[in-house]
Tab-separated table of C-alpha atoms in Angstrom:
chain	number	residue	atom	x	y	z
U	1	UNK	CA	-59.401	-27.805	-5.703
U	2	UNK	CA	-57.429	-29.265	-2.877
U	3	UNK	CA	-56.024	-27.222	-0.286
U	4	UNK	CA	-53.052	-27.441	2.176
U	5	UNK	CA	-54.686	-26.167	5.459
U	6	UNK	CA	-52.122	-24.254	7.867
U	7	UNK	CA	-51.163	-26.284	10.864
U	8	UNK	CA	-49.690	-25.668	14.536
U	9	UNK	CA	-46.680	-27.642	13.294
U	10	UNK	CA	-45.623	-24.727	10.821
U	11	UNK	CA	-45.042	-22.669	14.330
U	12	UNK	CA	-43.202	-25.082	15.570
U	13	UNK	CA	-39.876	-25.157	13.502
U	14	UNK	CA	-37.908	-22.141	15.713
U	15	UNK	CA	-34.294	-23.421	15.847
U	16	UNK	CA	-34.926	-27.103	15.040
U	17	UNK	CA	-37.142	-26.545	12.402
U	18	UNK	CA	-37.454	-29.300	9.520
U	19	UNK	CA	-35.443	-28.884	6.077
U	20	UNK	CA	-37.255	-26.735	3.668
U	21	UNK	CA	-37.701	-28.998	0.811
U	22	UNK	CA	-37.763	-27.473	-2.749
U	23	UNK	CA	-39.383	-28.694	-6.093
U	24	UNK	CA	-38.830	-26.411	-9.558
U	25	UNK	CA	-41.219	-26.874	-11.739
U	26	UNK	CA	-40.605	-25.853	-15.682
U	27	UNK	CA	-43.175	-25.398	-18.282
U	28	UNK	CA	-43.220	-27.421	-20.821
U	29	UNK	CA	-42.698	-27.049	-25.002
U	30	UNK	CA	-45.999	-25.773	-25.685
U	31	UNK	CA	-47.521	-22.741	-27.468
U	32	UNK	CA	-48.765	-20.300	-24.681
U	33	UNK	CA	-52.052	-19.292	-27.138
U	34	UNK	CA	-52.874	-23.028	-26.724
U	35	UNK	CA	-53.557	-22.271	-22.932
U	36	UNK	CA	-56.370	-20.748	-21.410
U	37	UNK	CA	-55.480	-18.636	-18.287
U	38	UNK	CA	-57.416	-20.286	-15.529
U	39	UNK	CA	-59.306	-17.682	-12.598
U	40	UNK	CA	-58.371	-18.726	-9.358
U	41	UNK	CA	-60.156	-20.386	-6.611
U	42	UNK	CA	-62.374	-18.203	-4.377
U	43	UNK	CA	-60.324	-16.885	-0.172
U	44	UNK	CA	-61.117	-15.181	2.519
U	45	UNK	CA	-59.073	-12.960	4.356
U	46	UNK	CA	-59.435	-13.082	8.278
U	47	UNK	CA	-58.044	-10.190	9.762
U	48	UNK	CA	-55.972	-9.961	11.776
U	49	UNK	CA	-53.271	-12.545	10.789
U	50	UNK	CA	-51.879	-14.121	13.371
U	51	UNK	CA	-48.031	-13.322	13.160
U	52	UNK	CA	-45.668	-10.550	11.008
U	53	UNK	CA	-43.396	-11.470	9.227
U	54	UNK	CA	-41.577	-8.211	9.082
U	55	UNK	CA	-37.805	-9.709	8.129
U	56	UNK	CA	-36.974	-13.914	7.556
U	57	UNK	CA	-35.522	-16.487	9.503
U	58	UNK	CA	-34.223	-18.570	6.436
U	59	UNK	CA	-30.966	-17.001	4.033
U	60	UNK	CA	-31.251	-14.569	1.545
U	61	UNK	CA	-30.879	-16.696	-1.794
U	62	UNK	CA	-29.778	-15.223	-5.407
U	63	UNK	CA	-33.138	-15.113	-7.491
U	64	UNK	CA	-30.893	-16.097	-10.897
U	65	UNK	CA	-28.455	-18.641	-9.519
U	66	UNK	CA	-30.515	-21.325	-11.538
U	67	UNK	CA	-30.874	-18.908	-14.556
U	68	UNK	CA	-27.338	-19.235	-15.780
U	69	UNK	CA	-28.001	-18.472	-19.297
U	70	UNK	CA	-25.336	-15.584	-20.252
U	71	UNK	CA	-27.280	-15.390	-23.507
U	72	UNK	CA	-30.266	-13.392	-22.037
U	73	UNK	CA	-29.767	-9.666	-20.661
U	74	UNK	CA	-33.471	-8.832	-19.060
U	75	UNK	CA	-34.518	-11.136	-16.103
U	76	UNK	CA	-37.926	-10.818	-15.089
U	77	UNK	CA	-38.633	-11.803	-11.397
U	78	UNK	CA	-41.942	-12.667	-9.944
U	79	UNK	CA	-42.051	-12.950	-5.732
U	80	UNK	CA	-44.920	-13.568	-3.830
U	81	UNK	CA	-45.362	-14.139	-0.281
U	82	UNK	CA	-42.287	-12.130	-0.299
U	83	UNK	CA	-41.593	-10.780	2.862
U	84	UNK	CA	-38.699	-8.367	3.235
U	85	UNK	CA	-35.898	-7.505	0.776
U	86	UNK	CA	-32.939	-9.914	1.738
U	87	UNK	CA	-33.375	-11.607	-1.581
U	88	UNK	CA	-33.799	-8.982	-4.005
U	89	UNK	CA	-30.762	-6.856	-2.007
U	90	UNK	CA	-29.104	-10.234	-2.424
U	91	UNK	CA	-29.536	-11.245	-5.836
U	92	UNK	CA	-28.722	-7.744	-6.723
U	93	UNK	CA	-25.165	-8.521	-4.785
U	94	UNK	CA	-24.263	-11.313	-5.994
U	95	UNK	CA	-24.705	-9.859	-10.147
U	96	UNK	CA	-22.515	-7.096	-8.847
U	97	UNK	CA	-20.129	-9.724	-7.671
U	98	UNK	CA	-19.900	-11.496	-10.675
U	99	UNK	CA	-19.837	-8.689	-12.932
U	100	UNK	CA	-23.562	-9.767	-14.817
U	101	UNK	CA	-24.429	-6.638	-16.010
U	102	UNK	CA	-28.112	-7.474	-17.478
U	103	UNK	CA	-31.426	-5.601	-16.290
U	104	UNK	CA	-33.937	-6.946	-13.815
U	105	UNK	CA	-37.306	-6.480	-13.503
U	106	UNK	CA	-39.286	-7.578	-10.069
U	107	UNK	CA	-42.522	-7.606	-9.755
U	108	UNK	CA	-43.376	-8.651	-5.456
U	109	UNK	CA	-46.359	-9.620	-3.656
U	110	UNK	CA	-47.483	-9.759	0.004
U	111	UNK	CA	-51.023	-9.989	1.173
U	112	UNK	CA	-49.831	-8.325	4.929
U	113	UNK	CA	-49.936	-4.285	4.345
U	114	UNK	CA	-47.380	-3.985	6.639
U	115	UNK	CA	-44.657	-5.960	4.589
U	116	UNK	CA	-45.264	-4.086	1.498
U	117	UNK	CA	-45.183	-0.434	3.277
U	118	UNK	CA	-41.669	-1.001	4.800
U	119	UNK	CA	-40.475	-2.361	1.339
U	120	UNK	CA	-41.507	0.147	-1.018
U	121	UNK	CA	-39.681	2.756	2.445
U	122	UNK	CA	-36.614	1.055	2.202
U	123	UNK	CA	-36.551	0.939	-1.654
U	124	UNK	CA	-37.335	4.212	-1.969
U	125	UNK	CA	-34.389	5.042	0.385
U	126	UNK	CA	-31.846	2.789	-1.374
U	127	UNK	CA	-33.163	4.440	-4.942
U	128	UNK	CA	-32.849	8.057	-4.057
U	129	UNK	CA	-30.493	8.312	-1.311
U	130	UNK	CA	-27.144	7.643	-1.808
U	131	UNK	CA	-25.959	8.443	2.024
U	132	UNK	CA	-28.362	5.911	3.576
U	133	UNK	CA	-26.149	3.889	5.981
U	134	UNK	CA	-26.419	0.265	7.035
U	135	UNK	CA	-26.899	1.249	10.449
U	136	UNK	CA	-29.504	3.019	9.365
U	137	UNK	CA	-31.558	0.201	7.331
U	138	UNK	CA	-30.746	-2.481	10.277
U	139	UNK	CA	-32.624	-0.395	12.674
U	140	UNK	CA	-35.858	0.162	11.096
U	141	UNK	CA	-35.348	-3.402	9.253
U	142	UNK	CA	-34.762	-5.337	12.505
U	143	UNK	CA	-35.109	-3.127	15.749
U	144	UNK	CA	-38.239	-2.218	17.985
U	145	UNK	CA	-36.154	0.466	19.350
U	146	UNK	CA	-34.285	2.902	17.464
U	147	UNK	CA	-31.978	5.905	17.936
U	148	UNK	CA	-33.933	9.332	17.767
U	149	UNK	CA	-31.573	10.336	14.878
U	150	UNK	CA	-32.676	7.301	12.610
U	151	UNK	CA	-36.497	7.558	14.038
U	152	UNK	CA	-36.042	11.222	12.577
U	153	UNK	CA	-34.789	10.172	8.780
U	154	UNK	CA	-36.910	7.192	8.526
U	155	UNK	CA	-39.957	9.588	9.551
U	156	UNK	CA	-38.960	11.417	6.807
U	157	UNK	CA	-39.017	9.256	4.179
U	158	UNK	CA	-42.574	8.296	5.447
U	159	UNK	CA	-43.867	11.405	5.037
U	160	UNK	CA	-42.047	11.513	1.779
U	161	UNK	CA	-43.647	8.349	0.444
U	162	UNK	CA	-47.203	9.296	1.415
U	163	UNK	CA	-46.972	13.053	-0.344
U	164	UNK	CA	-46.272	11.155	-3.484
U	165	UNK	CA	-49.254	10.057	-5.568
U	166	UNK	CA	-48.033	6.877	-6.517
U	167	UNK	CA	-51.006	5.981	-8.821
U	168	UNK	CA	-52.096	9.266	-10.284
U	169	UNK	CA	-51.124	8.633	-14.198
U	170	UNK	CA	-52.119	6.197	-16.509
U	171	UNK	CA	-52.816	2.878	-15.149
U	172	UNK	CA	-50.207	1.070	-17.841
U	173	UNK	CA	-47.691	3.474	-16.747
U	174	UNK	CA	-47.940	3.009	-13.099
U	175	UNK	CA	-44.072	4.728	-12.679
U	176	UNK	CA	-43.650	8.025	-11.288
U	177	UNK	CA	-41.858	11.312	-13.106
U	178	UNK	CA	-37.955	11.243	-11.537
U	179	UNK	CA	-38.543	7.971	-10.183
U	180	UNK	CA	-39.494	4.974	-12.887
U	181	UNK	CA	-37.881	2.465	-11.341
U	182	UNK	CA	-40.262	1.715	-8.089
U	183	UNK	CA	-44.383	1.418	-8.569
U	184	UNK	CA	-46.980	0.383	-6.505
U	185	UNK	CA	-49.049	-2.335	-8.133
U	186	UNK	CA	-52.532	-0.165	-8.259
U	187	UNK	CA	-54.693	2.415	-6.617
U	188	UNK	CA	-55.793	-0.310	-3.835
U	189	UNK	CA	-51.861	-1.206	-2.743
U	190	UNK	CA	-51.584	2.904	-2.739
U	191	UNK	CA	-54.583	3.010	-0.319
U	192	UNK	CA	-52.599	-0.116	1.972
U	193	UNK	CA	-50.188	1.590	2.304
U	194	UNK	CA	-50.879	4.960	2.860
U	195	UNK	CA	-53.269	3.990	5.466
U	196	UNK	CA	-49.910	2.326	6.899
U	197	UNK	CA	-47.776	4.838	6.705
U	198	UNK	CA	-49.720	7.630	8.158
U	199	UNK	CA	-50.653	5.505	11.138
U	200	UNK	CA	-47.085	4.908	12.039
U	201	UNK	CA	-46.874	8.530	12.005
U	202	UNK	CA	-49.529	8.692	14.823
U	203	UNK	CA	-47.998	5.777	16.879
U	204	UNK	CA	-47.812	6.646	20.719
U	205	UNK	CA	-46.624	3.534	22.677
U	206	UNK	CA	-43.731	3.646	25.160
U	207	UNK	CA	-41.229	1.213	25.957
U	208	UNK	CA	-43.080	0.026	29.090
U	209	UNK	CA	-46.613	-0.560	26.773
U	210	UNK	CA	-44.114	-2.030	24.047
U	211	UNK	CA	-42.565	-4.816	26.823
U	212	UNK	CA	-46.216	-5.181	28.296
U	213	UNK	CA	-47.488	-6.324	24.916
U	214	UNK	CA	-44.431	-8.222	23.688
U	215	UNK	CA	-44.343	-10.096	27.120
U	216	UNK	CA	-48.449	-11.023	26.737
U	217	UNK	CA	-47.445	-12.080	22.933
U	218	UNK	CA	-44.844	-14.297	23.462
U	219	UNK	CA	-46.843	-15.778	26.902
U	220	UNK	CA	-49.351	-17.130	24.718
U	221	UNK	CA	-46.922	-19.057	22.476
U	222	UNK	CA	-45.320	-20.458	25.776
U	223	UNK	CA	-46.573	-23.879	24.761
U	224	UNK	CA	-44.496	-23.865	21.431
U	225	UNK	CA	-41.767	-23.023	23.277
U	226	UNK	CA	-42.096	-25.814	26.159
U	227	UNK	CA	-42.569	-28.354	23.155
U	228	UNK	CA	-39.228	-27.406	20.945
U	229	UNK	CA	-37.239	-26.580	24.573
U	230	UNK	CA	-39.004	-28.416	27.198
U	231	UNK	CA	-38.638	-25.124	29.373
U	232	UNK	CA	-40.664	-24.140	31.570
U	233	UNK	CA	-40.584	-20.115	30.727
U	234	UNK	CA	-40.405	-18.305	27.739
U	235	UNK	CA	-36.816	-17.040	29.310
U	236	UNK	CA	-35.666	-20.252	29.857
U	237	UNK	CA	-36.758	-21.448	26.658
U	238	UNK	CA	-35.531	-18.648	24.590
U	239	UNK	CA	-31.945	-18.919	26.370
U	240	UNK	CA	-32.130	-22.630	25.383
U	241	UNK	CA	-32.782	-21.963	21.869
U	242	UNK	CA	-29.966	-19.506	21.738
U	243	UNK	CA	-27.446	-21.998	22.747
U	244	UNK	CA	-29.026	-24.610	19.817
U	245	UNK	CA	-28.561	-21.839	17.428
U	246	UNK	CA	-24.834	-21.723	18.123
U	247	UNK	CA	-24.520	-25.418	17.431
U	248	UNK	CA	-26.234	-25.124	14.176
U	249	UNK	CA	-23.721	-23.055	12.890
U	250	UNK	CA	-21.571	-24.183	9.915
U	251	UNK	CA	-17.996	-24.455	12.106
U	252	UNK	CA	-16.265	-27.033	13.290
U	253	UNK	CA	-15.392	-24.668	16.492
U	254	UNK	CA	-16.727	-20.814	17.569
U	255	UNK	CA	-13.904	-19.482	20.047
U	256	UNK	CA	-16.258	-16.768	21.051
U	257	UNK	CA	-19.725	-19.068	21.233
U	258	UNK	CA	-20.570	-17.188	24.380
U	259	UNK	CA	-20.450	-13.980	23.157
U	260	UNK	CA	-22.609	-15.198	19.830
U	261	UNK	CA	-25.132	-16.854	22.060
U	262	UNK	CA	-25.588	-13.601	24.102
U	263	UNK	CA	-25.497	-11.579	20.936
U	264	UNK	CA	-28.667	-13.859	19.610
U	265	UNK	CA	-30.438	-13.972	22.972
U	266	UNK	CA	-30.594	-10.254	23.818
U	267	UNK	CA	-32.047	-9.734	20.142
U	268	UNK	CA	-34.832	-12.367	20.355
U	269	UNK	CA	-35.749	-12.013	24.259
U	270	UNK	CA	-35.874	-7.983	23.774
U	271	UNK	CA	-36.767	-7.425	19.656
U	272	UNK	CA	-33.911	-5.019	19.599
U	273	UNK	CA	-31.026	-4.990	17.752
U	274	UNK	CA	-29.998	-1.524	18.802
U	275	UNK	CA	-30.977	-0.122	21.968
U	276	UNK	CA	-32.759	3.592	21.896
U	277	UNK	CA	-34.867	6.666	22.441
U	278	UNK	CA	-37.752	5.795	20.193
U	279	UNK	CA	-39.586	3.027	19.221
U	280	UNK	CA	-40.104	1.870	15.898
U	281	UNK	CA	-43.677	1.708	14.809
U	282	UNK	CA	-42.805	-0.705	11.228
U	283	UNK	CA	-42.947	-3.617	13.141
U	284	UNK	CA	-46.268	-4.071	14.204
U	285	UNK	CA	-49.589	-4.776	13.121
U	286	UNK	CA	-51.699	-1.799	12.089
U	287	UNK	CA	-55.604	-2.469	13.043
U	288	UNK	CA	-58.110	-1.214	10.762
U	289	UNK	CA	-59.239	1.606	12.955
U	290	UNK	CA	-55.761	2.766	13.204
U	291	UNK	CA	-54.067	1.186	16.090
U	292	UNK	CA	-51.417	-1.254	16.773
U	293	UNK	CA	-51.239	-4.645	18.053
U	294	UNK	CA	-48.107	-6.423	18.262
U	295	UNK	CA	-47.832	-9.226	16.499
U	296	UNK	CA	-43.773	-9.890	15.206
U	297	UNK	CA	-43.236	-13.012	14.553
U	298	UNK	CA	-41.784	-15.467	17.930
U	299	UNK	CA	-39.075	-17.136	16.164
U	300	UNK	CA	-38.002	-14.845	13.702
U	301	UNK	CA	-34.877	-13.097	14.357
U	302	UNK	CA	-32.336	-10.748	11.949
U	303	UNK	CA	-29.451	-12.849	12.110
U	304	UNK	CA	-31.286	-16.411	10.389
U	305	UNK	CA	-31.635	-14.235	7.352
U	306	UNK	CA	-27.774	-13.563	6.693
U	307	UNK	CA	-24.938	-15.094	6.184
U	308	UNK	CA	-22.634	-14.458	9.582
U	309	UNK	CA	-18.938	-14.092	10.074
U	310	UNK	CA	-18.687	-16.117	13.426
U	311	UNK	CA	-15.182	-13.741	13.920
U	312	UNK	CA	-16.944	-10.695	13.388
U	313	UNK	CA	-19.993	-11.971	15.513
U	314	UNK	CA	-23.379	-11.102	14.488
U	315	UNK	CA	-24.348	-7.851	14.442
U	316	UNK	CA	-21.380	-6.924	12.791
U	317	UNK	CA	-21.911	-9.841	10.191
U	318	UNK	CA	-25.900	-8.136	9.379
U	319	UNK	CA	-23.898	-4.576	9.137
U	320	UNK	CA	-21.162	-6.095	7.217
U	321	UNK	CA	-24.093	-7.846	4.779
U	322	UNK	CA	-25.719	-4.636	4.356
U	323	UNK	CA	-22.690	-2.728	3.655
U	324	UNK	CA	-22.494	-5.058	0.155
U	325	UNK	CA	-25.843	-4.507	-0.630
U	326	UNK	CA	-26.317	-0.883	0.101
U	327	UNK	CA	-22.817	-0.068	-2.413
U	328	UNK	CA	-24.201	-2.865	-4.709
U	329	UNK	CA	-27.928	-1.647	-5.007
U	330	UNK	CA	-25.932	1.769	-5.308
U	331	UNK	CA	-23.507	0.650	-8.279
U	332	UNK	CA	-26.482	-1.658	-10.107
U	333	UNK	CA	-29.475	0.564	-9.631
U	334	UNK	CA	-29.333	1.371	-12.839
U	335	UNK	CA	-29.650	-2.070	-14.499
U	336	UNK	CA	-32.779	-2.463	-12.089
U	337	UNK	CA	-35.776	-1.168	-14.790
U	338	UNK	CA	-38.219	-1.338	-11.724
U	339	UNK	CA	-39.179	-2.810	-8.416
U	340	UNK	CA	-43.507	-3.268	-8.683
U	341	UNK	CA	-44.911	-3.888	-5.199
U	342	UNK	CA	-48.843	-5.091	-4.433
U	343	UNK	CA	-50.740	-5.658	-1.536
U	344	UNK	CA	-53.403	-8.284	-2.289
U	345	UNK	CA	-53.890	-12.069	-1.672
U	346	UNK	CA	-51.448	-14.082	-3.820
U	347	UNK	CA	-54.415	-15.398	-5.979
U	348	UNK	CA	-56.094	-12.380	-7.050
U	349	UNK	CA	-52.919	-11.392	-7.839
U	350	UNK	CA	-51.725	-14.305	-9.637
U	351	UNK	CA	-55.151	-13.358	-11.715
U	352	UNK	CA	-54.296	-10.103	-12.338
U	353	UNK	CA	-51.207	-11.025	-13.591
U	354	UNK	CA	-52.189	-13.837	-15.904
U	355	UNK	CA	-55.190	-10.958	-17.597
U	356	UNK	CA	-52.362	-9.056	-17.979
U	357	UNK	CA	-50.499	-10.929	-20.109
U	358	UNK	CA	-47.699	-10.796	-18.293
U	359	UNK	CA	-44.407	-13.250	-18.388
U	360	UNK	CA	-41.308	-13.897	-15.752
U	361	UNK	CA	-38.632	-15.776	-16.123
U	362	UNK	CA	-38.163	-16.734	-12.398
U	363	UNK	CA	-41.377	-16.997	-10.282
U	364	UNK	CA	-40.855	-17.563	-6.357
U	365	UNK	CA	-43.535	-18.484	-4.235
U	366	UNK	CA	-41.639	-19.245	-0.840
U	367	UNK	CA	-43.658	-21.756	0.775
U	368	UNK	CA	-47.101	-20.492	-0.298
U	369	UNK	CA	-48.479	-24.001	-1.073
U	370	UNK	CA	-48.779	-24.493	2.897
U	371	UNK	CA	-51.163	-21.914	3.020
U	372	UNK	CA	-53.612	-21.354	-0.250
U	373	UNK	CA	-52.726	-24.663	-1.992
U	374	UNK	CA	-50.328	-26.484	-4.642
U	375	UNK	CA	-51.980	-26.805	-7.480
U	376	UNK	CA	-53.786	-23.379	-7.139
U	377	UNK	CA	-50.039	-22.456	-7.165
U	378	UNK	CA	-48.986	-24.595	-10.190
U	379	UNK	CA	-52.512	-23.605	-12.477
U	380	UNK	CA	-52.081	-20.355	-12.069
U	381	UNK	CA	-48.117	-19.816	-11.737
U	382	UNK	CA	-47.652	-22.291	-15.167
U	383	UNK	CA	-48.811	-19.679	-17.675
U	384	UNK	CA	-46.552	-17.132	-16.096
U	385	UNK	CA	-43.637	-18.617	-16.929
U	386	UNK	CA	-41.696	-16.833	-19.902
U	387	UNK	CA	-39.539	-19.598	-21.761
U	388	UNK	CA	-39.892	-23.085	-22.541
U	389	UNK	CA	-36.698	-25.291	-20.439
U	390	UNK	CA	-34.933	-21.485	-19.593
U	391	UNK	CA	-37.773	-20.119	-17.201
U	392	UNK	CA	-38.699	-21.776	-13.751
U	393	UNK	CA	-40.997	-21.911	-10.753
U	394	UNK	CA	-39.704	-22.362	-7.500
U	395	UNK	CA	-41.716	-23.466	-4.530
U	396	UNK	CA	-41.035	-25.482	-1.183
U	397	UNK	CA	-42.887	-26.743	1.853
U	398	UNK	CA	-42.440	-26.813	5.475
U	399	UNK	CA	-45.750	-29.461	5.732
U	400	UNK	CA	-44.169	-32.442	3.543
U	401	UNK	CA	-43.791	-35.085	5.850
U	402	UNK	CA	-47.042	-34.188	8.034
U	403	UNK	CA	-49.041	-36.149	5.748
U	404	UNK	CA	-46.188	-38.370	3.400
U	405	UNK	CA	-43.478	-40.027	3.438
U	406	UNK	CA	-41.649	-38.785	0.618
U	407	UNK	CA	-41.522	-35.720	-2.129
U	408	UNK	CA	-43.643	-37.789	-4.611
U	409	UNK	CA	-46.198	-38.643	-2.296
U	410	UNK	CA	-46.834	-35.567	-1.235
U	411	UNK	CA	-47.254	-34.014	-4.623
U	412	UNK	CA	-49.657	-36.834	-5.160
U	413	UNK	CA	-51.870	-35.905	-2.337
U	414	UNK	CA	-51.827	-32.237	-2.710
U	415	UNK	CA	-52.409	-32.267	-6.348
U	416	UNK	CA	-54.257	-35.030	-7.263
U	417	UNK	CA	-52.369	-36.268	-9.969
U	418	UNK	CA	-49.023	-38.525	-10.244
U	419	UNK	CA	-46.155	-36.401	-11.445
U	420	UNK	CA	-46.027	-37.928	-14.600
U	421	UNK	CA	-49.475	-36.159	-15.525
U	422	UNK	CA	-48.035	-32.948	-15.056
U	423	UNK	CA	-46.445	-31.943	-18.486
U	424	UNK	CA	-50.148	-32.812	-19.808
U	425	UNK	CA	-52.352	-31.512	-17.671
U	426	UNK	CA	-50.396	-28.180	-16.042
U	427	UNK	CA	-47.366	-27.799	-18.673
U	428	UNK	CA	-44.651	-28.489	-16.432
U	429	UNK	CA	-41.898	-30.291	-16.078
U	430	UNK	CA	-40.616	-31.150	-12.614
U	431	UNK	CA	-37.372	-31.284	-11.273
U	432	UNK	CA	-36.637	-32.304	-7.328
U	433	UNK	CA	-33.803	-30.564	-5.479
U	434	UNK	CA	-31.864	-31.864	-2.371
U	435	UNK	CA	-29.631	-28.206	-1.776
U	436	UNK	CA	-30.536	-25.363	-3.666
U	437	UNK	CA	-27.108	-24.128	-3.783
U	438	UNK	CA	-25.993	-26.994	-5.772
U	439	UNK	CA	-29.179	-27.623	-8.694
U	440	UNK	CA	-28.653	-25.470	-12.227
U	441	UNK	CA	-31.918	-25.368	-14.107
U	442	UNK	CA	-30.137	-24.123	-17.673
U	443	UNK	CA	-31.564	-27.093	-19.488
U	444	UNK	CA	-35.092	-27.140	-18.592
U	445	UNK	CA	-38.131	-25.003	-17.404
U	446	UNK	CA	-38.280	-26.180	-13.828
U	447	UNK	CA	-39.826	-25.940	-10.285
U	448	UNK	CA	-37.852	-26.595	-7.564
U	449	UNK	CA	-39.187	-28.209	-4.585
């Protein structure tokens, strides 16, 4: 089975990174007991990974705004490689903002511990407290530092999460008594994260150990950095890079360019987004024996997730954006019938899944194909899907033009198989996107590429 091997030219996409380009694929007319669930190709997991990506550097997208079919009321979602939560807060949003009152299911996957134990945190904030703040999910969303007030509450609902036994009833009924709607996927992503969560508890760097190992991190990407920037520091380089980002912006002119430049600098030369008293421990790698190593991501930074305000600049923009979801996770929490998190690789789960019988109407896979391979992705993905032309899969690539020239070629190489062959061989029908905002997949079962 042919696999799409992660390259040095993934890194190297900070501010003048290559298009995303997206493919939906849509399965095809065809009786699901005629397929045969297919097990998925043996992986390894080398620990550690080499970056975290504890928040995205690409915009929060609406999970159903190719699923515009009024007629059904219970959306199924399937994410993995998630990340954080900007989509699912967002795609809750924008059914708030137009007034689709159907239930949602989503069922999300990341193989990093570390991802999965600050979602199922935050969710299990924005489910059960309905005072939580968006100054206080920015700072242990984004920040390495943190005000001792938030440190406190967020320490709280730690020590919350890990008294609960998430996976002590029946294993079909993975929900717990007074609080249905959030699940952990089994006894193993219970185990992840615990282990997690009770080592952030124990954390014990200070800011000087902090800027030590951030400084040594970002030192030994300095060669990604001279390549995008031609700078010859990671200072330099970085302050380049925030003066790009300002001319990326949609606008034909930012009156206050300085003060957004400054705004993105100080967030991706420090990590902070807030400056504070304690440090916060969710963004960085926890080590097997218990410790920490810092590993957040070089080029990610808060604001690439959101959609900014240039007048309100952009920390207020990420408060402003969290504002809407916080009051519309608080207004549509009850149409959500539950948020199921796991820990594993993407295949095993993607195994799981298909034993289980289960069925989604939207399955996501970010750009997963770079890193275990297409077609494992389309074999096992294809008899997921819920409904013939309604349901899609949605996939992209930041590797297409490393090794084609074109959409079609490189679905050729990485699968094997001209495009024409897939509604016989994998079930699918396949649909090619320019702008995702623009595409509407009513008619057909689709993934979008």
């Amino acid at each position: 089975m042919l696999q799409v091997g992660y390259t040095n030219s993934v890194d190297a996409h900070i501010s003048l990174r290559p298009s995303v380009v997206n493919t939906f694929f849509s399965r095809c007319e065809m009786k699901a007991e005629t397929r045969t669930p297919l097990t998925c190709s043996t992986f390894r997991r080398e620990f550690p990974a080499k970056f975290l990506y504890c928040f995205g550097n690409t915009l929060a997208e609406d999970y159903f705004l190719y699923h515009d079919n009024d007629d059904l009321h219970d959306l199924s979602v399937l994410h993995v490689g998630c990340g954080d939560l900007r989509s699912l807060l967002h795609t809750v949003f924008e059914a708030n903002r137009k007034e689709k009152k159907f239930y949602m299911s989503f069922d999300m996957n990341d193989w990093q511990p570390e991802i999965i134990s600050r979602n199922v945190v935050m969710l299990y904030a924005l489910f059960t407290d309905d005072a939580l703040t968006a100054n206080q999910l920015m700072q242990f969303w984004y920040s390495l530092e943190m005000t001792s007030a938030v440190h406190d509450y967020w320490t709280s609902k730690i020590k919350t999460c890990i008294s609960i036994s998430w996976c002590s009833i029946d294993n079909d009924e993975k929900s717990l008594p007074g609080l249905p709607f959030l699940r952990l996927y089994d006894s193993q992503t219970e185990s992840d994260v615990k282990f997690v969560w009770n080592s952030w508890l124990k954390f014990k760097w200070n800011k000087a150990e902090l800027r030590k190992r951030r400084k040594a991190f970002l030192h030994e990407q300095l060669q990604i950095f001279k390549e995008i920037s031609g700078k010859t520091t990671v200072d330099k380089a970085i302050r380049h890079l925030s003066e790009v980002f300002v001319t990326t912006l949609d606008a034909e002119s930012i009156v206050n360019s300085k003060m957004i430049t400054e705004e993105y600098y100080t967030v991706w030369s420090s990590g902070c987004i807030v400056r504070g008293d304690s440090l916060n421990p969710s963004l960085h790698f926890v080590l097997p024996d218990g410790s920490f190593e810092y590993g957040l991501h070089y080029e990610t930074n808060p604001y690439e997730g959101h959609r900014l305000d240039l007048e309100l600049g952009l920390k207020q923009s990420v408060l402003q954006n969290l504002e809407h979801w916080i009051e519309s996770f608080r207004i549509m929490k009850g149409y959500i019938r539950v948020v199921s998190l796991g820990t594993c690789h993407v295949l095993q789960f993607l195994d799981k899944l298909i034993m289980e019988r289960r069925k989604f109407d939207i399955i996501e896979t970010s750009n997963l194909a770079d890193h275990v391979g297409m077609l494992n992705l389309l074999v096992n993905c294809s008899v997921l899907l819920k409904e013939p032309r309604l349901s899609f899969l949605k996939t992209c690539s930041f590797l297409l033009y490393e090794f084609s020239g074109s959409r079609t070629e490189y679905l050729n190489i990485v699968t094997g198989m001209p495009k024409e062959a897939y509604s016989t061989l994998l079930g699918l029908d396949l649909n090619f996107s320019d702008d995702r905002t623009w595409i509407s997949c009513a008619t057909i079962r689709t993934l979008l590429m």
